[in-house]
Tab-separated table of C-alpha atoms in Angstrom:
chain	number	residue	atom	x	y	z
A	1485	UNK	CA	5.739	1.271	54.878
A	1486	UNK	CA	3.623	-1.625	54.145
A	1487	UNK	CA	0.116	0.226	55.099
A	1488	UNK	CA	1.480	2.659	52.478
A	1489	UNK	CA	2.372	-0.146	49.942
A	1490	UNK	CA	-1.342	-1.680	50.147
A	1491	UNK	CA	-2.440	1.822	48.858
A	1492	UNK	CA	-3.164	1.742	45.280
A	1493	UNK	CA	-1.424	5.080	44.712
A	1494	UNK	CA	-1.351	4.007	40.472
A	1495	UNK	CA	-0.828	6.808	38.018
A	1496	UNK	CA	-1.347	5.556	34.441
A	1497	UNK	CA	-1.179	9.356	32.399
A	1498	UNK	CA	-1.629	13.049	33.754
A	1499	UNK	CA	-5.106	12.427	33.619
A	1500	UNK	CA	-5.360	8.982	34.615
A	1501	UNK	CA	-4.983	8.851	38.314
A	1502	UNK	CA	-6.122	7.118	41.518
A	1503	UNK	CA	-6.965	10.016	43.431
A	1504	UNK	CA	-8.918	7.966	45.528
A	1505	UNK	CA	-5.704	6.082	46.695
A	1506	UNK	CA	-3.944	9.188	46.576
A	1507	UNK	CA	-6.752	10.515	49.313
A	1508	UNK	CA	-6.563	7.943	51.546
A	1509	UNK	CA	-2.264	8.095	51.611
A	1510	UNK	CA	-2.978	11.766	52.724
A	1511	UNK	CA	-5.194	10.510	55.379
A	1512	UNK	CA	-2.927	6.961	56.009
A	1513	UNK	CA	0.016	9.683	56.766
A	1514	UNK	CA	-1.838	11.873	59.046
A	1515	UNK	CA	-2.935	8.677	61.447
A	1516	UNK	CA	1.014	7.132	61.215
A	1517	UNK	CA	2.675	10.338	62.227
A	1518	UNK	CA	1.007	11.666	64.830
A	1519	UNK	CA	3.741	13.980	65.901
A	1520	UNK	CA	5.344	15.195	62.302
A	1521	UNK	CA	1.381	16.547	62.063
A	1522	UNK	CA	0.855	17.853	65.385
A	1523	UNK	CA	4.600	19.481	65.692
A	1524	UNK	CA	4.256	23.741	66.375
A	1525	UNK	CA	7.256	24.218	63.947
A	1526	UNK	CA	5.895	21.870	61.338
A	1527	UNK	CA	3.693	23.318	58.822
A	1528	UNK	CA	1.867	20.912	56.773
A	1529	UNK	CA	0.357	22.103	53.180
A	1530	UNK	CA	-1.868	20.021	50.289
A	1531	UNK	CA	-0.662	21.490	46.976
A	1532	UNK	CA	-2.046	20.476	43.595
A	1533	UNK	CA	-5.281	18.350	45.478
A	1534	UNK	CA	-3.011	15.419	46.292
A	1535	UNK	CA	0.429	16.326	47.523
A	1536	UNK	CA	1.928	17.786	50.300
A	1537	UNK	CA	4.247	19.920	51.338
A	1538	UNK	CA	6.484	19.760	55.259
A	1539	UNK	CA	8.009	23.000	56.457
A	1540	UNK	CA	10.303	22.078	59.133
A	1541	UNK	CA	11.132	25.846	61.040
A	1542	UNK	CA	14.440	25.196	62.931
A	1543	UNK	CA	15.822	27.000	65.545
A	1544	UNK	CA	18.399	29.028	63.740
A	1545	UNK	CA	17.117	30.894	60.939
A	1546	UNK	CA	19.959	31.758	59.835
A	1547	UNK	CA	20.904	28.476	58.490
A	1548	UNK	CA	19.820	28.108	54.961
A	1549	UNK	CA	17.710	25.408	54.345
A	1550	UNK	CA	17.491	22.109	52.279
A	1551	UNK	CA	14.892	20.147	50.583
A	1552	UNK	CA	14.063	16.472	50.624
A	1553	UNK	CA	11.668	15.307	48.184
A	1554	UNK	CA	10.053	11.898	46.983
A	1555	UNK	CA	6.777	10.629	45.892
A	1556	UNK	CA	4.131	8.380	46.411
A	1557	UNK	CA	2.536	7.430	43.142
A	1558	UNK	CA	3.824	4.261	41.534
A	1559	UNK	CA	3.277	2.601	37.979
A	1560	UNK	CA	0.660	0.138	37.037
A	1561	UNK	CA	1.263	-3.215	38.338
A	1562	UNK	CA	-0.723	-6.118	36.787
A	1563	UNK	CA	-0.769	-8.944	39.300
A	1564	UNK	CA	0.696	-11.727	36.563
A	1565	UNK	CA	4.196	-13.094	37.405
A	1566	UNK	CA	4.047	-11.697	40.643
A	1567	UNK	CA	4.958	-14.218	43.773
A	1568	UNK	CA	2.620	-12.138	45.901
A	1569	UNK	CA	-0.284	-9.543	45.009
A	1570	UNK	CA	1.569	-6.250	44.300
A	1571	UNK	CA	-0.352	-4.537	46.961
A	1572	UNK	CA	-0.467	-7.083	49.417
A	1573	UNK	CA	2.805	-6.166	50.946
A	1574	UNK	CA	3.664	-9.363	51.887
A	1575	UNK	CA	6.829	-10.269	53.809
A	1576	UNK	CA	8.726	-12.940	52.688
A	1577	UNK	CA	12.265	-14.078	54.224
A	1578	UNK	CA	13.389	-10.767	55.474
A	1579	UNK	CA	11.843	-8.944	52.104
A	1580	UNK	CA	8.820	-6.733	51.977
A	1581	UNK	CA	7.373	-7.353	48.634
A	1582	UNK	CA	5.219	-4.581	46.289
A	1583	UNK	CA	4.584	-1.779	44.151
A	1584	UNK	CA	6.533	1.592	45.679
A	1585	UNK	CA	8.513	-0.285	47.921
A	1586	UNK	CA	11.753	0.949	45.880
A	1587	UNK	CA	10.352	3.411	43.579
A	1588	UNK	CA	9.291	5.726	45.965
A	1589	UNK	CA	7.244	4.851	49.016
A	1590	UNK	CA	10.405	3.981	50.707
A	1591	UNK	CA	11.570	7.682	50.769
A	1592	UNK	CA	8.320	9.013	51.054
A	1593	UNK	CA	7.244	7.269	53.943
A	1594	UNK	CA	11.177	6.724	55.270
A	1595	UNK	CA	11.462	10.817	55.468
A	1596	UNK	CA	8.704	11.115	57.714
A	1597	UNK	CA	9.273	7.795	59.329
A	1598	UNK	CA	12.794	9.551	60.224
A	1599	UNK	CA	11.066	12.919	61.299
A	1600	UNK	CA	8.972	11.131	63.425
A	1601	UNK	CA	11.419	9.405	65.132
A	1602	UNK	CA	13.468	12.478	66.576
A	1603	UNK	CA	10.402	14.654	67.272
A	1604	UNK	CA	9.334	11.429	69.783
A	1605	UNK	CA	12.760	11.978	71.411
A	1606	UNK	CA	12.233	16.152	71.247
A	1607	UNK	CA	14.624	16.976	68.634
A	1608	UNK	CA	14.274	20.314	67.402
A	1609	UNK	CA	16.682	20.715	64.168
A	1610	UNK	CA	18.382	24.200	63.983
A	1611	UNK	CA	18.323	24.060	60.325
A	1612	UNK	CA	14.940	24.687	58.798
A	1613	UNK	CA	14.142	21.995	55.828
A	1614	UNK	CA	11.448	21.151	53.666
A	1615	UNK	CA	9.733	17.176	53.125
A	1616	UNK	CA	8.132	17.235	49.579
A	1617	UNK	CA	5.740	14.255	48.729
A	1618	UNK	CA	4.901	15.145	45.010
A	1619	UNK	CA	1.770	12.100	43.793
A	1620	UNK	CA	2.199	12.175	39.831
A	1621	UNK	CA	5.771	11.885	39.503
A	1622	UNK	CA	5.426	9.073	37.438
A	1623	UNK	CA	3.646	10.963	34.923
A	1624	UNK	CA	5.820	14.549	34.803
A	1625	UNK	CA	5.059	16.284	37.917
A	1626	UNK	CA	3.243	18.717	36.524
A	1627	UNK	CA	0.491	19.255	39.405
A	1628	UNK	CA	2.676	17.654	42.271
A	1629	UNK	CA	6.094	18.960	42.696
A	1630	UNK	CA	5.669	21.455	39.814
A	1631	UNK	CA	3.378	23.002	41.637
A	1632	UNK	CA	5.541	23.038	45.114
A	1633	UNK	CA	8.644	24.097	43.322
A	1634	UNK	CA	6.546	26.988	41.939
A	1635	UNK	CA	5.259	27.795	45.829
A	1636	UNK	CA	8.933	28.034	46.944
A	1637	UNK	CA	10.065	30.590	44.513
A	1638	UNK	CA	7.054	32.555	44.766
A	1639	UNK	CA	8.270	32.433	48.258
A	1640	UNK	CA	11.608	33.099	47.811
A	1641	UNK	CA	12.836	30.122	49.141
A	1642	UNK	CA	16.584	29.397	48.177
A	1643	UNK	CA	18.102	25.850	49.354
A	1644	UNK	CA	21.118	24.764	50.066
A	1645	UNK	CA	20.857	21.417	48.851
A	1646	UNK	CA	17.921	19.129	47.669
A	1647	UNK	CA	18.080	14.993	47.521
A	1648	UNK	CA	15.620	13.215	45.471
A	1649	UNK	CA	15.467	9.820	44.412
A	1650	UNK	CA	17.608	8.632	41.569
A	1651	UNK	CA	20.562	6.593	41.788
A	1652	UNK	CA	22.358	4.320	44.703
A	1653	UNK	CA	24.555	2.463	46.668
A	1654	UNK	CA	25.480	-0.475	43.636
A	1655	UNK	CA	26.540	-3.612	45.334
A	1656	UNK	CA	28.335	-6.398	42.661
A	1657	UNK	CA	26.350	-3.992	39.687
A	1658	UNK	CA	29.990	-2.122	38.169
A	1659	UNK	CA	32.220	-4.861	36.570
A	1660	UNK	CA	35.492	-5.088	38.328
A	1661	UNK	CA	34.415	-3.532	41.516
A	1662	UNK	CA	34.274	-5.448	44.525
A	1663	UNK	CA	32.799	-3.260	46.895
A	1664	UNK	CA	29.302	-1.368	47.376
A	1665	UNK	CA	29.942	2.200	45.909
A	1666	UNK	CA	27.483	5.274	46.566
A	1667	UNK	CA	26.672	6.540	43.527
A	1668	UNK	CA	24.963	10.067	44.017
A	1669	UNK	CA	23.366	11.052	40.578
A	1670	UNK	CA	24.509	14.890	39.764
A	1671	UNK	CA	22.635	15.016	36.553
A	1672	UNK	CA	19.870	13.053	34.712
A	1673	UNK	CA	19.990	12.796	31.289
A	1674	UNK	CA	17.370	14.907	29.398
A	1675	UNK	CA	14.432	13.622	26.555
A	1676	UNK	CA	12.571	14.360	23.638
A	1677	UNK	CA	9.986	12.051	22.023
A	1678	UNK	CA	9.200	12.226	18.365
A	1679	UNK	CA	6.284	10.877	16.190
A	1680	UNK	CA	7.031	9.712	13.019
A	1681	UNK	CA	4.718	9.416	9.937
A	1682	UNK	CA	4.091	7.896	6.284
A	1683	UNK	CA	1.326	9.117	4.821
A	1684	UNK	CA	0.669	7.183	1.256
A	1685	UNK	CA	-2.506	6.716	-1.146
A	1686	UNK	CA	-4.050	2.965	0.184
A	1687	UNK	CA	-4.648	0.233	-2.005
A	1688	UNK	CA	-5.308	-3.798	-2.931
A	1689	UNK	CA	-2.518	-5.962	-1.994
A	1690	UNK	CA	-2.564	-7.778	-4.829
A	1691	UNK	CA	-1.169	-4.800	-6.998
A	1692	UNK	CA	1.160	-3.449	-3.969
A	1693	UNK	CA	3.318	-0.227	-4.840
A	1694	UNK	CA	6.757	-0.722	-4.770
A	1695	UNK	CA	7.151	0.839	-1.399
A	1696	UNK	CA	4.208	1.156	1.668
A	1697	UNK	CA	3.896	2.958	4.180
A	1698	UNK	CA	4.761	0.154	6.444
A	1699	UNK	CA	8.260	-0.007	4.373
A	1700	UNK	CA	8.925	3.243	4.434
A	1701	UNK	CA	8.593	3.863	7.876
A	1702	UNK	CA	10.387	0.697	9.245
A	1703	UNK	CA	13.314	1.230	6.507
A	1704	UNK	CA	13.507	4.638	8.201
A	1705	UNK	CA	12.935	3.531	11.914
A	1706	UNK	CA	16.142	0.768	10.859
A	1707	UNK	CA	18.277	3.666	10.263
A	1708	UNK	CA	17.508	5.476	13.689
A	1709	UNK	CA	18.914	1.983	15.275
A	1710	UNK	CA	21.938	1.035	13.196
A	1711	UNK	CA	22.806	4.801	13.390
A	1712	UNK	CA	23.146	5.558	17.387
A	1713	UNK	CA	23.956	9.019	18.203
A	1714	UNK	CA	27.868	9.991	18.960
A	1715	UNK	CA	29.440	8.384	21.834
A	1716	UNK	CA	30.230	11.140	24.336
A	1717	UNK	CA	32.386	9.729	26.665
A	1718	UNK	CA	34.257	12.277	28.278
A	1719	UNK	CA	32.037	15.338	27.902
A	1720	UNK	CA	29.667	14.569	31.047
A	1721	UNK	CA	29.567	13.697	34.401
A	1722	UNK	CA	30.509	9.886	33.588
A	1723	UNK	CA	34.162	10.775	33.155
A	1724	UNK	CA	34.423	11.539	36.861
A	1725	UNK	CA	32.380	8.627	38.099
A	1726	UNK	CA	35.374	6.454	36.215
A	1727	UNK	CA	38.307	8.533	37.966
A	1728	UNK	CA	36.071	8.975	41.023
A	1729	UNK	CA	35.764	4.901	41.313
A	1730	UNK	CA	39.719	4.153	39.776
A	1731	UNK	CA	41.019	3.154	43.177
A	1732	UNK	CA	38.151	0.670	43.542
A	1733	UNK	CA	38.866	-1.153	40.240
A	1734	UNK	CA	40.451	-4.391	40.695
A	1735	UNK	CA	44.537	-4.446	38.255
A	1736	UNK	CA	44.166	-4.121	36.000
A	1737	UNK	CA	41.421	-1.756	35.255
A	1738	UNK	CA	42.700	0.589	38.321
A	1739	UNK	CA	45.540	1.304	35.957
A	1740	UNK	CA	43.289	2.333	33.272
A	1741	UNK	CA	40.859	4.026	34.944
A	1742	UNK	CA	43.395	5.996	36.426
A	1743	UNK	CA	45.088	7.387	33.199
A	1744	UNK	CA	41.773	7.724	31.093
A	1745	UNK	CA	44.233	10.591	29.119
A	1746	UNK	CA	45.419	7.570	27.439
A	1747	UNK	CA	42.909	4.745	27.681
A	1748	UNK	CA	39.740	6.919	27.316
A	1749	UNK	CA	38.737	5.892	23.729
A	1750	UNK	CA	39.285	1.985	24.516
A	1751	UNK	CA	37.034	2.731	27.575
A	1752	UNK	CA	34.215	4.669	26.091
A	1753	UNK	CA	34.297	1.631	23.462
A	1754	UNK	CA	33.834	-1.189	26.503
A	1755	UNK	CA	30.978	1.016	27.603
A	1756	UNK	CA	29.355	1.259	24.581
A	1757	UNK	CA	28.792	-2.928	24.699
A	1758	UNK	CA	26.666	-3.296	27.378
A	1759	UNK	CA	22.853	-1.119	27.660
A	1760	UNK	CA	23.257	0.105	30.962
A	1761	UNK	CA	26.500	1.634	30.276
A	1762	UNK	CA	25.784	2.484	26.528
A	1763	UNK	CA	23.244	4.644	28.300
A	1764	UNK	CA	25.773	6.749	30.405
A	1765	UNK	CA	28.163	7.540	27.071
A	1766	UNK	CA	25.417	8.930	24.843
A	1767	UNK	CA	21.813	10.028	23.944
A	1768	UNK	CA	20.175	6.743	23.838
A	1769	UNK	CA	16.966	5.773	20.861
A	1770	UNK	CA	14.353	3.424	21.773
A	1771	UNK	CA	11.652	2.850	19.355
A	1772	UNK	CA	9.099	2.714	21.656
A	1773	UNK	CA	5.153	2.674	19.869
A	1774	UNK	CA	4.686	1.229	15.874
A	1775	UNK	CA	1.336	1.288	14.575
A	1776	UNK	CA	0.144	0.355	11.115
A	1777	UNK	CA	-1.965	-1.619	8.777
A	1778	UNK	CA	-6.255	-2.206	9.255
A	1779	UNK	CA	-6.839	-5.649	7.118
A	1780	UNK	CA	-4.686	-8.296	5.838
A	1781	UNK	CA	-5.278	-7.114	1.890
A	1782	UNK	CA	-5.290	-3.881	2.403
A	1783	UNK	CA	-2.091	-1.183	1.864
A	1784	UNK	CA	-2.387	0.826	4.525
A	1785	UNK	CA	-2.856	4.776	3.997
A	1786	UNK	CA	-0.794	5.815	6.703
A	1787	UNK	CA	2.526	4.331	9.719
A	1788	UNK	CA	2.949	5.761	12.707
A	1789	UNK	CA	6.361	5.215	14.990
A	1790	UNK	CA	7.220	7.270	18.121
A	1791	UNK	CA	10.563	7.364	19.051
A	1792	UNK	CA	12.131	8.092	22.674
A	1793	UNK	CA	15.851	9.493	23.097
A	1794	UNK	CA	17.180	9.885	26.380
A	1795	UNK	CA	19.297	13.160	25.945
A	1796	UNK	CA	23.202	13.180	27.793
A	1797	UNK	CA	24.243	16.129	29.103
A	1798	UNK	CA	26.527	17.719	26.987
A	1799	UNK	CA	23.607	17.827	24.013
A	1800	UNK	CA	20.541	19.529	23.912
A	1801	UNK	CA	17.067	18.556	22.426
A	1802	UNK	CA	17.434	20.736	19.193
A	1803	UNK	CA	20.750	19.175	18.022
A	1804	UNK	CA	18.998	15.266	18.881
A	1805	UNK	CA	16.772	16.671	16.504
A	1806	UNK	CA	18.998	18.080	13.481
A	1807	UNK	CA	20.492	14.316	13.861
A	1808	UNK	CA	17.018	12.554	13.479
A	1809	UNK	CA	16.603	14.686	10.802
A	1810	UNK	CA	19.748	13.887	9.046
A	1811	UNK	CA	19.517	10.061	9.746
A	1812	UNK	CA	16.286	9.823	8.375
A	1813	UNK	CA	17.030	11.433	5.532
A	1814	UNK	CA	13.520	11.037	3.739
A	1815	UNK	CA	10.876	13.680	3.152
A	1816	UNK	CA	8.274	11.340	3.369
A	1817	UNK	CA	8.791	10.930	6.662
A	1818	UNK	CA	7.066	13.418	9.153
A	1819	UNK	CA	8.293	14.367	12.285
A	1820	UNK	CA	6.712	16.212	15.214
A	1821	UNK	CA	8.240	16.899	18.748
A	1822	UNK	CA	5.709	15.428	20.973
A	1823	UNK	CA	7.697	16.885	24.604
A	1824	UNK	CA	10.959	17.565	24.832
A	1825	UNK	CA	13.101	19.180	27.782
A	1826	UNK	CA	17.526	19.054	27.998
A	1827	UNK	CA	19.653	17.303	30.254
A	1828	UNK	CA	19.331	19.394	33.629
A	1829	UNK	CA	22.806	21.436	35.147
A	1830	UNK	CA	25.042	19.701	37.062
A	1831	UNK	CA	25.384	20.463	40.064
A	1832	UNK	CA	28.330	20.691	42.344
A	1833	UNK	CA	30.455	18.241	43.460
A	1834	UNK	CA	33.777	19.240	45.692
A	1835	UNK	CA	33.886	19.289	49.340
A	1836	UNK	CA	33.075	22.865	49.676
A	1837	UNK	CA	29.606	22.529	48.713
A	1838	UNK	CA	27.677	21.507	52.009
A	1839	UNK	CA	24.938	19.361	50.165
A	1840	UNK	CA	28.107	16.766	49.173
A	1841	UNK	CA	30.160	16.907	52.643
A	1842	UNK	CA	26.755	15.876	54.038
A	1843	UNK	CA	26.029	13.688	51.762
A	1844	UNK	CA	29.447	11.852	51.952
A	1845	UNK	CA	29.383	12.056	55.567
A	1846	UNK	CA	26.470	10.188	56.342
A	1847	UNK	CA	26.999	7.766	53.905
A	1848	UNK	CA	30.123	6.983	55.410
A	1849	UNK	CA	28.080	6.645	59.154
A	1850	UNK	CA	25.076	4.748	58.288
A	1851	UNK	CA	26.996	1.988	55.289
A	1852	UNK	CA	30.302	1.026	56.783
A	1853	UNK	CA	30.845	-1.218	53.824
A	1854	UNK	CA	31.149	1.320	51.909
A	1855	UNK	CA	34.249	3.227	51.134
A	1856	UNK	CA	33.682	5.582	47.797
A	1857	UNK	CA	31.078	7.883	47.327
A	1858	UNK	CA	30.918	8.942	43.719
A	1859	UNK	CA	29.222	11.309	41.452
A	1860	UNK	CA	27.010	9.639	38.753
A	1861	UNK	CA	24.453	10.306	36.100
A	1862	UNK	CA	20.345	9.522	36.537
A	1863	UNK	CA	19.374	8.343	33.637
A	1864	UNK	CA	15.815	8.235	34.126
A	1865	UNK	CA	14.097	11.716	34.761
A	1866	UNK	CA	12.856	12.695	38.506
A	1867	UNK	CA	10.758	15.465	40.367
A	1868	UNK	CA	13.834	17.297	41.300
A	1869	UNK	CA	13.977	18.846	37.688
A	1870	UNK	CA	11.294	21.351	39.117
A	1871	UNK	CA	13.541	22.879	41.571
A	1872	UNK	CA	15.980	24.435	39.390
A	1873	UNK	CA	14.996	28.225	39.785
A	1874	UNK	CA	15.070	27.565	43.666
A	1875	UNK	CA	18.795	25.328	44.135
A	1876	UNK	CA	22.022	24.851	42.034
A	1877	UNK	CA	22.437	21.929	44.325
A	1878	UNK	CA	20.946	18.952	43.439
A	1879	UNK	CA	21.463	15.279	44.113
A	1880	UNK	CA	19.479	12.242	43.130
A	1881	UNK	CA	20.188	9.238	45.629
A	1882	UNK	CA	17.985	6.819	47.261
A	1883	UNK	CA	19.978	5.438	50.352
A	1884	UNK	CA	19.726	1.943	49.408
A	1885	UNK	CA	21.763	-1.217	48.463
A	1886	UNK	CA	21.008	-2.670	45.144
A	1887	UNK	CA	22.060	-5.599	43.534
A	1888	UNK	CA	22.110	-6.649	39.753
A	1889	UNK	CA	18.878	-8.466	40.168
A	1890	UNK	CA	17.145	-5.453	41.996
A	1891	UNK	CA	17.237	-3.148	38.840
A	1892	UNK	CA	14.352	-4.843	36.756
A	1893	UNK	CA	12.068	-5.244	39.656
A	1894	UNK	CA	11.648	-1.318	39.814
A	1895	UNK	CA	9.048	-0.602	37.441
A	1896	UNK	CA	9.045	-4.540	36.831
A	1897	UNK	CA	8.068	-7.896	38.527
A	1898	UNK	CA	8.021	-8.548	42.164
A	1899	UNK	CA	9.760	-5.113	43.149
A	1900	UNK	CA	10.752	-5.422	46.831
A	1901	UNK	CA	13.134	-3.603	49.631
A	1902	UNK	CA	14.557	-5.859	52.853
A	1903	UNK	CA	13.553	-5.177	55.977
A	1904	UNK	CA	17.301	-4.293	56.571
A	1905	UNK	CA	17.329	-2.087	53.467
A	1906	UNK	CA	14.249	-0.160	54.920
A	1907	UNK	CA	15.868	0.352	58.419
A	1908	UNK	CA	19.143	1.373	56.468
A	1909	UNK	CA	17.320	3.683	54.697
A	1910	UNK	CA	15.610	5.347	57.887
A	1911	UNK	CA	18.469	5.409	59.624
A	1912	UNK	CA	20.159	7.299	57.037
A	1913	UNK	CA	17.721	10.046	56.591
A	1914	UNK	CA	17.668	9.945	60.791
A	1915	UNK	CA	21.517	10.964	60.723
A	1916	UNK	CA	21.014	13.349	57.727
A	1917	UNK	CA	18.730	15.761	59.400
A	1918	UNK	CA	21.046	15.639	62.229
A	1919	UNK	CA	24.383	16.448	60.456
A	1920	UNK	CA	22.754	18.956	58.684
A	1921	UNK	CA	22.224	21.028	61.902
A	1922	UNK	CA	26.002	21.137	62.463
A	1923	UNK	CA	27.790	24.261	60.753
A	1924	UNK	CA	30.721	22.814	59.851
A	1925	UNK	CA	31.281	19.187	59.687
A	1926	UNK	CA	34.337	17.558	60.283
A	1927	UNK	CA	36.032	16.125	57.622
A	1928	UNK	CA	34.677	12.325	56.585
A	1929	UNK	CA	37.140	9.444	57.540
A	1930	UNK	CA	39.033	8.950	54.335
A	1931	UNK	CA	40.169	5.654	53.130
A	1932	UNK	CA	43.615	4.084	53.526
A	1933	UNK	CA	44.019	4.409	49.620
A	1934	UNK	CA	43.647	8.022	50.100
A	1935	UNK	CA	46.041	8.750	52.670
């Protein structure tokens, strides 16, 4: 991982990439895993110039197969306020520290590490899977794992499962539970982005009108914010996270959590204090870009604001819309749609479906700490939202403890994984490929609170 993490793999927009970097991680691959590249039942493909494509054939073709996916591009990260240069990979007491090494050279590189690893002791899986490495993930996907997505289904290709990144195991992060949970994303929320504008006649300051543009657009901007859109607690996938997790509560929350019939609208209220909980209940608005004004004397002709709402599942992007609409309430106020996709399906979660007995299962093997495995919501957007024409399956989960002050480093300062995180994380995808090869599993060991 850390010759992958001194690769400056940046994307900055779809058409502002290091493809340089994005080269030489092609080439940095190729040297590391000498056997994933030389295998006879591995087929290795470039799609879209920079990313690639694994097809693992195993024994039994019978077996449908699965799909794990991550990526290797990472956001920009200026050196400032970093303890070490963010693609130095430096270690530091037991911590690796750089840009990708949690958003999402671990998996990249941890996959293959893992494939590596069992082809060196002659593994040959009997279930044929596929290792996606999409490189502008970061910036939509739209030549990476777009593209690979599109190369399945052209070739048919149905899966039984696919894991992305996305959510976690959350150690000390949920308020009132004591132990590490798994939280395996089923969902992510979806978006639309909006540009608002004023356009007015420009003039002297010293005769101002009695409203600018500037005053317009921030009076209107003020009502998007003291006007969030309608709590939704209960309608999505965040409903069974809470009865999922209600044994893990310490009293007296296990009591509520576990007769949300009657406590659901105090609940939903609790959730709606805190941002990263506020984001599970709702369709979030962030004013994100404000631009107006050329000279200190001058009224400016025109404001421009461009909003970003983060879309829960049970709403779609046209009714976000209506809302804006009706919040704004001025005609003065333009609004274009500048992308905008919904929240994407959610997928399965019971014990029949094999993607979540595997899931569970080696969860349970590789993080004995760990008792509950829960479905969650991802509410930040990933690759996987390519794949929906070839799987109904689809889980977002990076195999990786995080604590409360691990959240801001990703996409933030001084991101880092422990050594012991990184080994965790290999070891999980190690067992993974193996349990998938079984046909049924056993059942997982279930907790004394659920016997």
């Amino acid at each position: 991982i850390e010759g992958a993490i001194k690769i400056p793999t940046v994307s900055v927009s779809p058409e502002d990439l290091n493809t340089t970097a994005m080269a030489e991680f092609g080439n940095y691959i190729r040297e590391v895993f000498p056997a994933v590249f030389s295998s006879k039942f591995i087929q290795h493909e470039i799609v879209g110039k920079y990313s690639h494509l694994f097809t693992v054939q195993g024994s039994n073709p019978e077996m449908m197969p699965y799909m794990l996916l991550a990526h290797m591009d990472v956001v920009p990260a200026p050196p400032e306020g970093w303890d070490f240069p963010p693609f130095s990979a430096a270690e530091h007491e037991g911590f690796i520290y750089g840009r990708g090494t949690l958003d999402n050279k671990n998996s990249a590189i941890g996959i293959l590490q893992a494939l590596e690893f069992l082809l060196r002791r002659n593994y040959r899986p009997r279930r044929s899977f596929y290792v996606g490495i999409g490189h502008d993930e970061e910036v939509f996907g739209q030549k990476g794992a777009m593209k690979i997505a599109a190369l399945l289904e052209a070739r048919g290709v149905k899966l039984s499962f696919l894991l992305d990144e996305g959510s976690a195991i959350l150690d000390g992060i949920i308020a009132g539970v004591k132990k590490p949970v798994a939280v395996i994303a089923i969902t992510e929320k979806g978006s639309i982005t909006l540009n608002f504008t004023v356009e007015k006649e420009p003039g002297h300051s010293s005769f101002p009108p009695k409203e600018t543009s500037i005053g317009i657009l921030a009076a209107a901007m003020s009502r998007l914010e003291q006007n969030p859109l309608r709590n939704l607690f209960g309608h999505g996938p965040e409903l069974m996270t809470m009865e999922h997790l209600a044994s893990e509560f310490r009293f007296p929350l296990n009591l509520i959590m576990s007769n949300l019939w009657l406590f659901s609208p105090i609940v939903s209220r609790v959730l709606a204090w805190k941002p990263s909980t506020n984001a599970l209940i709702r369709t979030t608005t962030a004013v994100t870009m404000f631009n107006a004004g050329i000279k200190i004397n001058v009224i400016p002709s025109s404001a421009k604001a461009t909003v970003n709402f983060r879309i829960h599942s049970a709403e779609k992007a046209t009714e976000v819309l209506e809302t804006v609409k009706n919040t704004v309430a001025d005609d003065r106020v333009k609004i274009d749609v500048v992308e905008a996709f919904d929240p994407l399906p959610i997928s399965p979660w019971d014990d029949q479906t094999f993607g979540v007995h595997i899931l569970q299962r080696t969860v349970l093997d590789t993080f004995p700490d760990v008792d509950s495995v829960v479905p969650g919501t991802c509410i930040g957007n990933t690759d996987s939202r390519h794949f929906t024409n070839v799987t109904n399956a689809i889980y977002r989960f990076n195999p990786l403890l995080l604590k409360s002050d691990d959240l801001p480093r990703i996409h933030g300062l001084n991101e880092r994984i422990s050594v012991e995180n990184y080994e965790k994380q290999i070891k999980f995808l190690f067992q993974l490929i193996k349990n998938c090869d079984i046909d049924k599993l056993p059942e997982p060991h279930a907790n004394s609170h659920e016997l």
